[in-house]
Amino acid sequence: MLDESLSLRTTRRRMLYALAAAGGLSACRGPAARAAVPQPARPPRPPAAAPGPRPDPAKAREIRAEFVHAWEGYKRFAWGHDEVLPVSGGHGEFFARGHPVGLSIVEALDTHYVMELDDEVELCTGWITEHLDFDIDADFQVFETTIRLVGGLLAGYLATGRKRLLDRCTDLADRLLPAFTRSPTGMPYRHVNLRTGRVSGTTLPVAEIGTHLLEFGVLSELTGDGRYRRAAKRAVRAVVQRRSSLDLLATTLDVESGQWTDRQGSAVDPPVDSFYEYLWGAWVMFGDEECRDWFRMFATALRRHQAERVGGLLWFKHVDFRTGALLNRRQSSLAVAILPVGGDNALAADYYRSWTAVLDKYAVIPEAIDYGRLTVLDARNQLRPEYANCAFQLYWQTGDPYYRTTAWRYFENLRKHHRVPGGYTVVTDVTRRPMPRGDHCPAYVFAENFKWLYLTFSDTPRFDYARGYLSTEGKVLRGLRPPA
C-alpha cells in the first residue's frame, strides 16, 4: 500500500499541479461585472513563482506543425462538421446525426490562440458567430456538451473578447439547465433536447454528474448569473451525500431515485475520474472551501483503500465501495492525468512513471491494462491526451527534464503511428506491428494532445504558466494573455 505520508491531490487533463493548486487566478476577465455573484474566500496566493524552465523552440515548432497538419485535414474534409474521418476523407457528427455544431472548430479555438495562429482564430470565430445555432430539436449529452462546447466557447471568449461567443455559450447553458432543475435529486439527467428542454437518461456515471463546476462557475462569474454554479454545486453535493461509510464512491447513480446501480469503486479511472478533479478545481478557481474539504476526505479514503504498488509501480485497484474488497486491477489510460495528488509531487511522479512503463512496453499506450502484469485489456488507442497532459503538469512544476524527455517520446510515437496524409487517426491495436489504423480523429485532439505538448516546450507568451488553469477538456479557463 501507499505510504501514509503521501497526500493526494488532483487535476484531469487539467493544470499545473502545484502552481494551479496553490490558487492562482489569471488577470483575464470578461467585461461582465462579477459583483452579483457571491464570492467565497479564495485560496491564499503563493509567492511569485520562480522563472519556468527554458523553452525548446525547435521542438515546439515541430509540435505546432503537426497540429496544423491535423487541422488542415479537418478543414479539407469536414469543415463545419463535428469530426473528421481523415483516412476516407469523410466526416461525422458527435452529438446528433444530421445536426453538426462544428465541434472541432470550438475545440480548436483556444489552441489556435495559444499557438499564435491568428488567421485560424479569425476563421473559427467567424464560423461560430455566423453559423452556430443551438436551437436544435435533438438530444445532446449534457456532460460532453458542458466540457466541450460550453468550455470551448468560454475559452474562445476569454481568448478573443468576442461577446458573441459568450452569448452563444450562455444560450447553450440555458438550454442545458433543465437537465439539472427538473431532476428531483439535483443530479442532471444524461440528455436534454436543446429545443424543447425534454430530459432523458436517468442512469449516469459519477463523472457525468459532477464535472460541471468549472465551466458553469466561470460562466456565472462572467455573466453575474449564479444559476449555473448553483446547479453544478447541487449535483456535486448530491453525490457526496451518497458516499459509503468508507468515504468511497461507486460508479453509477440513478438520478431520480438517488440509488447506486453498482458497487464498484474505480478511484482515478473513468467514469468517475474528473469528479475528483473538479472538487479541487472549485477550490483553486473559486475558493470553495466545502469542495476542498470533500476532496481531502475522498483523497484520504482513496489512499487508504485503493492505492497499491505492484512490481514497484503505483496503481489504484477497483474495490467494493462499501467494504473495500478487491474487485479487479483494471486501469484506464485516462487515469494518468487524473491522479488526485492535491500537493504531493512524489505521488504524481510515481503514477506517471507507472504509465511510462506502459509507454515503454507498447510505444502507444493502450486504452486499458491489467496492471498486475502490464497486459492489455483494450488494445485500441483513441488518441488519448492524458499522458501528455500529465507530462506538462509535472515538468512545469518541477523542471525535471525527465518529463520533457518522455513527452517527446510520446510525441514521436504519436507522429509515427497515428499520422496519415489527411491528419491524425486512431489506432486499433497497439500490440501489432505495424499498428493498424482506424478512420477517426476525435475533436478533443484539437483541444488537448498538441496543446499540452506545445505548452510543455514553447513557453508561449499567450499563456500564464504560473496562474493558468485548464479544464478537464484542455480548455484554458484562466491564464490567457493578450497578444503582445
Short mmCIF file of C-alpha atoms in Angstrom, two decimals:
data_model
loop_
_atom_site.label_atom_id
_atom_site.label_comp_id
_atom_site.label_asym_id
_atom_site.label_seq_id
_atom_site.Cartn_x
_atom_site.Cartn_y
_atom_site.Cartn_z
CA MET A 1 0.00 0.00 0.00
CA LEU A 2 0.94 3.61 -0.37
CA ASP A 3 2.98 5.16 2.42
CA GLU A 4 0.67 7.10 4.73
CA SER A 5 2.86 10.20 4.38
CA LEU A 6 1.78 10.59 0.77
CA SER A 7 -1.09 13.04 0.39
CA LEU A 8 -3.41 13.13 -2.59
CA ARG A 9 -4.13 15.98 -4.94
CA THR A 10 -5.97 16.36 -8.28
CA THR A 11 -6.43 17.55 -11.83
CA ARG A 12 -7.62 15.78 -15.01
CA ARG A 13 -6.23 16.89 -18.38
CA ARG A 14 -6.21 19.98 -16.27
CA MET A 15 -3.46 22.27 -14.88
CA LEU A 16 -0.20 22.80 -13.17
CA TYR A 17 -0.25 20.60 -10.12
CA ALA A 18 1.46 22.86 -7.62
CA LEU A 19 1.14 26.22 -9.33
CA ALA A 20 -2.56 25.93 -10.01
CA ALA A 21 -3.25 24.09 -6.78
CA ALA A 22 -1.65 26.99 -4.96
CA GLY A 23 -4.60 29.03 -6.15
CA GLY A 24 -3.67 31.48 -8.90
CA LEU A 25 -6.30 33.30 -10.90
CA SER A 26 -5.40 34.99 -14.12
CA ALA A 27 -5.92 38.64 -14.77
CA CYS A 28 -8.01 37.74 -17.81
CA ARG A 29 -11.63 38.72 -17.23
CA GLY A 30 -14.64 39.23 -19.43
CA PRO A 31 -16.37 42.56 -19.47
CA ALA A 32 -19.35 41.46 -17.36
CA ALA A 33 -19.27 42.50 -13.72
CA ARG A 34 -18.74 39.75 -11.18
CA ALA A 35 -20.14 41.60 -8.19
CA ALA A 36 -23.58 39.99 -8.50
CA VAL A 37 -22.16 36.52 -7.77
CA PRO A 38 -21.24 35.96 -4.10
CA GLN A 39 -17.57 35.00 -3.92
CA PRO A 40 -16.21 32.86 -1.09
CA ALA A 41 -12.77 33.44 0.35
CA ARG A 42 -10.17 32.49 -2.21
CA PRO A 43 -7.14 30.30 -1.60
CA PRO A 44 -4.12 32.31 -0.44
CA ARG A 45 -1.88 33.42 -3.25
CA PRO A 46 1.60 31.91 -3.19
CA PRO A 47 4.76 33.95 -3.56
CA ALA A 48 5.60 34.79 -7.14
CA ALA A 49 6.66 31.65 -8.97
CA ALA A 50 10.28 31.21 -9.96
CA PRO A 51 11.03 31.58 -13.69
CA GLY A 52 10.00 28.46 -15.54
CA PRO A 53 12.31 26.08 -17.40
CA ARG A 54 13.82 27.29 -20.65
CA PRO A 55 11.71 26.77 -23.78
CA ASP A 56 12.73 24.48 -26.64
CA PRO A 57 11.56 26.43 -29.74
CA ALA A 58 12.62 23.79 -32.27
CA LYS A 59 10.51 21.07 -30.70
CA ALA A 60 7.63 23.49 -30.16
CA ARG A 61 7.68 24.30 -33.89
CA GLU A 62 7.51 20.60 -34.77
CA ILE A 63 4.52 20.11 -32.49
CA ARG A 64 2.81 23.17 -33.89
CA ALA A 65 3.40 21.91 -37.44
CA GLU A 66 1.75 18.58 -36.62
CA PHE A 67 -1.25 20.33 -35.12
CA VAL A 68 -1.55 22.37 -38.32
CA HIS A 69 -1.32 19.14 -40.36
CA ALA A 70 -4.19 17.62 -38.37
CA TRP A 71 -6.20 20.85 -38.63
CA GLU A 72 -5.74 21.15 -42.39
CA GLY A 73 -7.17 17.66 -42.74
CA TYR A 74 -10.23 18.73 -40.80
CA LYS A 75 -10.66 21.88 -42.87
CA ARG A 76 -10.27 19.96 -46.12
CA PHE A 77 -12.68 17.12 -45.40
CA ALA A 78 -15.03 18.14 -42.60
CA TRP A 79 -15.30 21.93 -42.22
CA GLY A 80 -18.44 22.82 -40.27
CA HIS A 81 -18.98 19.23 -39.14
CA ASP A 82 -18.10 17.84 -35.74
CA GLU A 83 -15.29 15.41 -36.58
CA VAL A 84 -13.13 14.37 -39.49
CA LEU A 85 -12.56 10.86 -40.85
CA PRO A 86 -9.01 11.53 -42.06
CA VAL A 87 -8.38 8.24 -43.90
CA SER A 88 -11.54 8.13 -46.00
CA GLY A 89 -11.88 11.90 -46.25
CA GLY A 90 -15.31 11.88 -44.64
CA HIS A 91 -16.89 13.47 -41.61
CA GLY A 92 -19.27 12.66 -38.78
CA GLU A 93 -21.31 14.31 -36.07
CA PHE A 94 -20.63 13.71 -32.40
CA PHE A 95 -23.85 14.70 -30.62
CA ALA A 96 -26.72 14.06 -33.03
CA ARG A 97 -26.82 12.68 -36.55
CA GLY A 98 -27.72 15.36 -39.04
CA HIS A 99 -27.04 18.18 -36.57
CA PRO A 100 -23.45 19.42 -36.86
CA VAL A 101 -22.28 22.02 -34.35
CA GLY A 102 -18.71 22.43 -35.62
CA LEU A 103 -17.35 20.65 -32.54
CA SER A 104 -13.76 20.53 -33.80
CA ILE A 105 -13.91 24.26 -34.55
CA VAL A 106 -15.00 25.06 -31.00
CA GLU A 107 -12.47 22.62 -29.52
CA ALA A 108 -9.60 24.10 -31.52
CA LEU A 109 -10.22 27.79 -30.94
CA ASP A 110 -8.07 28.44 -27.86
CA THR A 111 -5.37 26.08 -29.16
CA HIS A 112 -5.05 28.29 -32.24
CA TYR A 113 -4.83 31.28 -29.96
CA VAL A 114 -2.13 29.81 -27.72
CA MET A 115 -0.11 28.79 -30.80
CA GLU A 116 -0.49 32.31 -32.29
CA LEU A 117 -2.33 31.01 -35.34
CA ASP A 118 -4.35 34.19 -35.57
CA ASP A 119 -5.77 33.65 -39.07
CA GLU A 120 -7.29 30.39 -37.82
CA VAL A 121 -8.64 32.13 -34.72
CA GLU A 122 -10.49 34.55 -37.02
CA LEU A 123 -11.71 31.72 -39.24
CA CYS A 124 -13.11 29.76 -36.29
CA THR A 125 -14.62 32.80 -34.63
CA GLY A 126 -16.27 33.79 -37.88
CA TRP A 127 -17.85 30.35 -38.37
CA ILE A 128 -19.16 30.29 -34.79
CA THR A 129 -20.71 33.74 -34.97
CA GLU A 130 -22.25 33.16 -38.41
CA HIS A 131 -23.33 29.51 -38.29
CA LEU A 132 -23.50 28.08 -34.78
CA ASP A 133 -27.10 27.87 -33.58
CA PHE A 134 -28.23 25.68 -30.68
CA ASP A 135 -31.96 25.75 -31.48
CA ILE A 136 -31.73 22.05 -32.31
CA ASP A 137 -34.52 19.51 -31.94
CA ALA A 138 -32.22 16.72 -30.77
CA ASP A 139 -30.95 15.18 -27.56
CA PHE A 140 -27.46 16.31 -26.52
CA GLN A 141 -25.41 14.59 -23.83
CA VAL A 142 -25.15 17.11 -21.01
CA PHE A 143 -21.68 16.21 -19.73
CA GLU A 144 -19.98 16.25 -23.13
CA THR A 145 -21.82 19.42 -24.11
CA THR A 146 -20.59 21.16 -20.96
CA ILE A 147 -16.92 20.24 -21.12
CA ARG A 148 -16.59 20.58 -24.89
CA LEU A 149 -18.97 23.24 -26.15
CA VAL A 150 -19.60 25.37 -23.06
CA GLY A 151 -15.92 25.11 -22.12
CA GLY A 152 -14.74 25.76 -25.66
CA LEU A 153 -16.90 28.83 -26.10
CA LEU A 154 -15.78 30.17 -22.73
CA ALA A 155 -12.13 29.71 -23.66
CA GLY A 156 -12.76 31.28 -27.04
CA TYR A 157 -14.37 34.29 -25.41
CA LEU A 158 -11.53 34.64 -22.91
CA ALA A 159 -9.07 34.49 -25.82
CA THR A 160 -10.79 36.93 -28.14
CA GLY A 161 -13.14 39.05 -26.06
CA ARG A 162 -15.84 38.49 -28.71
CA LYS A 163 -19.14 38.90 -26.88
CA ARG A 164 -20.99 36.80 -29.43
CA LEU A 165 -19.05 33.78 -28.19
CA LEU A 166 -20.19 34.45 -24.65
CA ASP A 167 -23.75 34.96 -25.89
CA ARG A 168 -23.67 31.58 -27.68
CA CYS A 169 -22.25 29.99 -24.54
CA THR A 170 -24.96 31.48 -22.31
CA ASP A 171 -27.69 30.39 -24.71
CA LEU A 172 -26.34 26.83 -24.67
CA ALA A 173 -26.02 26.70 -20.88
CA ASP A 174 -29.60 27.91 -20.53
CA ARG A 175 -30.70 25.04 -22.75
CA LEU A 176 -28.79 22.57 -20.54
CA LEU A 177 -30.20 23.80 -17.22
CA PRO A 178 -33.47 21.78 -17.40
CA ALA A 179 -31.37 18.63 -17.03
CA PHE A 180 -30.49 19.90 -13.54
CA THR A 181 -33.60 21.79 -12.48
CA ARG A 182 -36.09 19.06 -13.45
CA SER A 183 -34.22 16.38 -11.52
CA PRO A 184 -35.65 15.51 -8.10
CA THR A 185 -32.15 14.99 -6.69
CA GLY A 186 -30.37 17.85 -8.48
CA MET A 187 -28.16 15.37 -10.30
CA PRO A 188 -28.61 16.06 -14.04
CA TYR A 189 -30.33 13.78 -16.50
CA ARG A 190 -27.96 12.46 -19.12
CA HIS A 191 -29.60 14.08 -22.16
CA VAL A 192 -31.61 17.20 -22.86
CA ASN A 193 -33.35 18.26 -26.05
CA LEU A 194 -31.84 21.64 -26.84
CA ARG A 195 -35.06 22.98 -28.39
CA THR A 196 -37.79 21.55 -26.16
CA GLY A 197 -35.94 21.03 -22.88
CA ARG A 198 -37.16 17.43 -22.69
CA VAL A 199 -34.86 15.40 -20.45
CA SER A 200 -33.96 11.70 -20.61
CA GLY A 201 -31.43 9.23 -19.31
CA THR A 202 -31.64 8.51 -15.60
CA THR A 203 -28.54 6.37 -15.06
CA LEU A 204 -25.29 8.34 -15.03
CA PRO A 205 -21.69 7.71 -14.03
CA VAL A 206 -20.29 9.98 -11.34
CA ALA A 207 -18.06 11.98 -13.70
CA GLU A 208 -21.06 12.97 -15.82
CA ILE A 209 -22.91 14.18 -12.72
CA GLY A 210 -20.08 16.15 -11.15
CA THR A 211 -17.98 17.63 -13.95
CA HIS A 212 -19.74 20.95 -14.49
CA LEU A 213 -18.44 23.13 -11.66
CA LEU A 214 -15.60 24.83 -13.55
CA GLU A 215 -17.41 25.70 -16.76
CA PHE A 216 -20.63 26.72 -15.03
CA GLY A 217 -18.68 28.56 -12.33
CA VAL A 218 -16.72 30.63 -14.85
CA LEU A 219 -19.93 31.38 -16.75
CA SER A 220 -21.53 32.61 -13.52
CA GLU A 221 -18.52 34.86 -12.93
CA LEU A 222 -18.63 36.32 -16.41
CA THR A 223 -22.38 36.88 -16.57
CA GLY A 224 -23.16 37.66 -12.94
CA ASP A 225 -25.81 34.90 -13.03
CA GLY A 226 -25.31 32.43 -10.21
CA ARG A 227 -27.79 29.83 -11.50
CA TYR A 228 -25.13 27.91 -13.37
CA ARG A 229 -22.75 27.44 -10.48
CA ARG A 230 -25.59 26.65 -8.06
CA ALA A 231 -26.92 23.90 -10.32
CA ALA A 232 -23.49 22.33 -10.69
CA LYS A 233 -22.78 22.52 -6.96
CA ARG A 234 -26.12 20.96 -6.03
CA ALA A 235 -25.33 18.00 -8.29
CA VAL A 236 -21.94 17.51 -6.66
CA ARG A 237 -23.39 17.71 -3.16
CA ALA A 238 -25.93 15.02 -4.04
CA VAL A 239 -23.10 12.64 -4.98
CA VAL A 240 -21.06 13.40 -1.87
CA GLN A 241 -24.08 12.68 0.35
CA ARG A 242 -24.27 9.17 -1.12
CA ARG A 243 -20.72 8.07 -0.26
CA SER A 244 -20.21 4.85 1.67
CA SER A 245 -19.12 4.57 5.28
CA LEU A 246 -15.57 4.20 3.90
CA ASP A 247 -15.92 7.59 2.16
CA LEU A 248 -15.76 5.86 -1.23
CA LEU A 249 -18.00 6.32 -4.24
CA ALA A 250 -19.31 3.66 -6.59
CA THR A 251 -19.55 4.34 -10.32
CA THR A 252 -23.15 4.94 -11.40
CA LEU A 253 -26.27 6.53 -9.89
CA ASP A 254 -29.94 6.71 -10.78
CA VAL A 255 -30.53 10.45 -10.73
CA GLU A 256 -34.24 10.13 -9.98
CA SER A 257 -34.13 7.64 -7.11
CA GLY A 258 -30.68 8.66 -5.92
CA GLN A 259 -29.68 4.99 -5.62
CA TRP A 260 -26.39 3.45 -6.71
CA THR A 261 -26.73 0.97 -9.57
CA ASP A 262 -23.38 -0.75 -8.97
CA ARG A 263 -20.82 -1.26 -6.20
CA GLN A 264 -17.50 -0.70 -7.98
CA GLY A 265 -15.22 1.98 -6.59
CA SER A 266 -12.95 2.72 -9.56
CA ALA A 267 -10.92 5.56 -8.00
CA VAL A 268 -8.99 7.54 -10.58
CA ASP A 269 -10.39 5.60 -13.53
CA PRO A 270 -13.32 6.72 -15.67
CA PRO A 271 -16.23 7.03 -15.39
CA VAL A 272 -15.51 8.69 -12.03
CA ASP A 273 -12.18 10.44 -12.74
CA SER A 274 -12.99 14.10 -13.33
CA PHE A 275 -15.44 14.27 -10.40
CA TYR A 276 -12.46 14.41 -8.03
CA GLU A 277 -10.58 16.83 -10.23
CA TYR A 278 -13.42 19.32 -10.23
CA LEU A 279 -13.72 19.26 -6.45
CA TRP A 280 -10.16 20.51 -6.20
CA GLY A 281 -10.64 22.80 -9.19
CA ALA A 282 -13.56 24.52 -7.47
CA TRP A 283 -11.26 25.34 -4.56
CA VAL A 284 -8.49 26.61 -6.80
CA MET A 285 -10.72 28.58 -9.13
CA PHE A 286 -13.41 29.90 -6.80
CA GLY A 287 -12.15 29.39 -3.26
CA ASP A 288 -14.88 26.84 -2.50
CA GLU A 289 -13.78 25.51 0.90
CA GLU A 290 -16.54 22.90 1.01
CA CYS A 291 -15.29 21.32 -2.22
CA ARG A 292 -11.74 21.43 -0.87
CA ASP A 293 -12.81 19.56 2.26
CA TRP A 294 -14.74 16.99 0.26
CA PHE A 295 -11.72 16.44 -1.91
CA ARG A 296 -9.48 15.86 1.08
CA MET A 297 -11.97 13.41 2.56
CA PHE A 298 -12.10 11.37 -0.63
CA ALA A 299 -8.33 11.62 -1.07
CA THR A 300 -7.74 10.05 2.32
CA ALA A 301 -10.16 7.23 1.51
CA LEU A 302 -8.60 6.55 -1.90
CA ARG A 303 -5.15 6.39 -0.35
CA ARG A 304 -6.30 4.05 2.39
CA HIS A 305 -8.44 1.64 0.38
CA GLN A 306 -7.33 1.70 -3.25
CA ALA A 307 -3.67 2.65 -3.76
CA GLU A 308 -1.19 -0.20 -4.04
CA ARG A 309 2.20 -1.00 -5.54
CA VAL A 310 2.82 -3.89 -7.91
CA GLY A 311 6.36 -4.56 -9.05
CA GLY A 312 7.40 -1.23 -7.56
CA LEU A 313 4.81 0.70 -9.58
CA LEU A 314 1.92 2.68 -8.12
CA TRP A 315 -1.64 1.81 -9.19
CA PHE A 316 -5.21 2.15 -7.93
CA LYS A 317 -7.27 -1.02 -7.61
CA HIS A 318 -11.02 -1.26 -8.10
CA VAL A 319 -12.80 -2.22 -4.90
CA ASP A 320 -16.25 -2.72 -3.46
CA PHE A 321 -17.06 0.79 -2.32
CA ARG A 322 -18.89 -0.46 0.76
CA THR A 323 -16.33 -3.00 2.02
CA GLY A 324 -13.04 -2.14 0.29
CA ALA A 325 -12.74 -5.71 -1.05
CA LEU A 326 -10.69 -6.10 -4.24
CA LEU A 327 -12.73 -6.39 -7.43
CA ASN A 328 -10.10 -6.10 -10.18
CA ARG A 329 -6.82 -4.49 -11.21
CA ARG A 330 -8.02 -2.86 -14.41
CA GLN A 331 -6.62 0.61 -15.17
CA SER A 332 -7.59 3.05 -17.91
CA SER A 333 -5.15 5.18 -19.85
CA LEU A 334 -7.30 8.18 -18.99
CA ALA A 335 -6.28 7.82 -15.35
CA VAL A 336 -2.70 9.02 -15.81
CA ALA A 337 -3.77 12.67 -15.68
CA ILE A 338 -6.49 12.20 -13.09
CA LEU A 339 -4.39 11.15 -10.14
CA PRO A 340 -5.69 13.08 -7.14
CA VAL A 341 -2.49 14.46 -5.74
CA GLY A 342 -3.51 17.74 -4.11
CA GLY A 343 0.01 18.74 -3.12
CA ASP A 344 2.36 15.77 -3.39
CA ASN A 345 4.83 15.73 -6.27
CA ALA A 346 6.17 12.32 -5.28
CA LEU A 347 2.79 10.63 -5.67
CA ALA A 348 2.18 12.23 -9.06
CA ALA A 349 5.65 11.28 -10.22
CA ASP A 350 5.19 7.68 -9.10
CA TYR A 351 1.98 7.27 -11.04
CA TYR A 352 3.42 8.96 -14.11
CA ARG A 353 6.33 6.51 -14.03
CA SER A 354 3.86 3.64 -13.89
CA TRP A 355 2.31 4.77 -17.15
CA THR A 356 5.75 5.47 -18.64
CA ALA A 357 6.46 1.78 -18.11
CA VAL A 358 3.38 1.07 -20.25
CA LEU A 359 4.57 3.55 -22.88
CA ASP A 360 7.99 1.88 -22.92
CA LYS A 361 6.44 -1.54 -23.42
CA TYR A 362 3.91 -0.71 -26.15
CA ALA A 363 5.14 2.62 -27.69
CA VAL A 364 1.50 3.75 -27.83
CA ILE A 365 -0.48 3.42 -24.61
CA PRO A 366 -3.47 1.04 -24.89
CA GLU A 367 -6.90 2.07 -23.69
CA ALA A 368 -6.86 -0.26 -20.70
CA ILE A 369 -4.46 -2.66 -18.98
CA ASP A 370 -4.34 -5.23 -16.22
CA TYR A 371 -1.64 -3.59 -14.15
CA GLY A 372 -0.88 -6.77 -12.24
CA ARG A 373 1.01 -7.99 -15.31
CA LEU A 374 1.01 -4.91 -17.55
CA THR A 375 -1.08 -6.86 -20.05
CA VAL A 376 -3.51 -5.27 -22.49
CA LEU A 377 -7.24 -5.43 -21.87
CA ASP A 378 -8.24 -2.98 -24.63
CA ALA A 379 -5.65 -2.73 -27.43
CA ARG A 380 -7.05 0.42 -29.05
CA ASN A 381 -5.66 3.92 -28.70
CA GLN A 382 -8.24 6.65 -29.25
CA LEU A 383 -5.65 9.43 -29.47
CA ARG A 384 -5.83 9.93 -25.72
CA PRO A 385 -4.10 13.10 -24.46
CA GLU A 386 -3.77 12.26 -20.75
CA TYR A 387 -0.11 11.21 -20.74
CA ALA A 388 0.93 14.44 -22.45
CA ASN A 389 -1.29 16.35 -20.04
CA CYS A 390 0.47 14.87 -17.03
CA ALA A 391 3.94 15.40 -18.52
CA PHE A 392 3.20 19.09 -18.96
CA GLN A 393 1.93 19.49 -15.42
CA LEU A 394 4.89 17.78 -13.81
CA TYR A 395 7.52 19.42 -15.99
CA TRP A 396 6.36 22.97 -15.38
CA GLN A 397 6.02 22.25 -11.70
CA THR A 398 9.38 20.59 -11.14
CA GLY A 399 11.60 21.49 -14.09
CA ASP A 400 12.78 17.88 -14.20
CA PRO A 401 13.88 17.17 -17.82
CA TYR A 402 12.63 13.59 -17.45
CA TYR A 403 9.11 14.82 -18.20
CA ARG A 404 10.16 16.57 -21.39
CA THR A 405 12.13 13.52 -22.49
CA THR A 406 9.15 11.23 -22.01
CA ALA A 407 6.72 13.76 -23.51
CA TRP A 408 8.87 13.96 -26.62
CA ARG A 409 8.91 10.17 -26.86
CA TYR A 410 5.11 10.24 -26.65
CA PHE A 411 5.02 12.86 -29.44
CA GLU A 412 7.37 10.92 -31.70
CA ASN A 413 5.29 7.76 -31.30
CA LEU A 414 2.13 9.79 -31.91
CA ARG A 415 3.59 11.07 -35.15
CA LYS A 416 4.90 7.66 -36.18
CA HIS A 417 1.79 5.59 -35.54
CA HIS A 418 -1.18 7.99 -35.81
CA ARG A 419 -0.22 10.35 -38.64
CA VAL A 420 -1.87 9.87 -42.04
CA PRO A 421 -1.95 12.15 -45.10
CA GLY A 422 -5.33 13.50 -44.03
CA GLY A 423 -4.31 14.32 -40.47
CA TYR A 424 -4.22 12.08 -37.39
CA THR A 425 -6.28 8.97 -36.71
CA VAL A 426 -6.88 6.35 -34.04
CA VAL A 427 -5.01 3.05 -33.72
CA THR A 428 -6.97 -0.20 -33.42
CA ASP A 429 -4.28 -2.47 -31.91
CA VAL A 430 -1.13 -1.17 -30.23
CA THR A 431 0.29 -4.70 -29.87
CA ARG A 432 0.67 -5.27 -33.62
CA ARG A 433 3.41 -4.02 -35.97
CA PRO A 434 2.75 -2.04 -37.95
CA MET A 435 -0.09 -0.73 -35.83
CA PRO A 436 -3.37 -0.92 -37.76
CA ARG A 437 -5.19 2.39 -38.00
CA GLY A 438 -8.82 3.27 -37.85
CA ASP A 439 -10.55 6.21 -39.50
CA HIS A 440 -11.47 8.77 -36.86
CA CYS A 441 -9.95 11.89 -35.37
CA PRO A 442 -11.80 12.79 -32.15
CA ALA A 443 -12.46 16.51 -31.83
CA TYR A 444 -10.67 16.60 -28.48
CA VAL A 445 -7.38 16.15 -30.34
CA PHE A 446 -7.65 19.80 -31.38
CA ALA A 447 -8.21 20.87 -27.77
CA GLU A 448 -5.71 18.68 -25.98
CA ASN A 449 -2.90 16.49 -27.37
CA PHE A 450 -0.98 19.13 -29.27
CA LYS A 451 -1.82 21.91 -26.83
CA TRP A 452 -0.37 20.02 -23.86
CA LEU A 453 2.78 19.20 -25.84
CA TYR A 454 3.13 22.73 -27.16
CA LEU A 455 2.78 24.21 -23.68
CA THR A 456 5.46 21.81 -22.45
CA PHE A 457 8.07 23.03 -24.94
CA SER A 458 7.11 26.51 -26.10
CA ASP A 459 6.81 28.92 -23.15
CA THR A 460 4.23 30.75 -25.26
CA PRO A 461 3.66 34.38 -24.22
CA ARG A 462 -0.10 33.91 -24.54
CA PHE A 463 -0.40 31.63 -21.52
CA ASP A 464 0.36 32.49 -17.91
CA TYR A 465 2.15 29.38 -16.69
CA ALA A 466 2.11 30.47 -13.05
CA ARG A 467 -1.57 31.42 -12.83
CA GLY A 468 -3.32 29.48 -15.57
CA TYR A 469 -5.87 26.69 -15.27
CA LEU A 470 -7.23 24.26 -17.83
CA SER A 471 -10.45 22.27 -17.71
CA THR A 472 -10.86 18.52 -18.00
CA GLU A 473 -11.15 19.01 -21.77
CA GLY A 474 -7.99 21.12 -22.02
CA LYS A 475 -9.79 24.46 -22.29
CA VAL A 476 -7.90 27.42 -20.85
CA LEU A 477 -10.32 28.87 -18.29
CA ARG A 478 -7.68 31.00 -16.56
CA GLY A 479 -4.43 32.46 -17.77
CA LEU A 480 -4.86 33.53 -21.40
CA ARG A 481 -2.79 36.62 -22.13
CA PRO A 482 -3.48 39.17 -24.84
CA PRO A 483 -1.23 39.30 -27.93
CA ALA A 484 1.99 41.20 -27.47
#
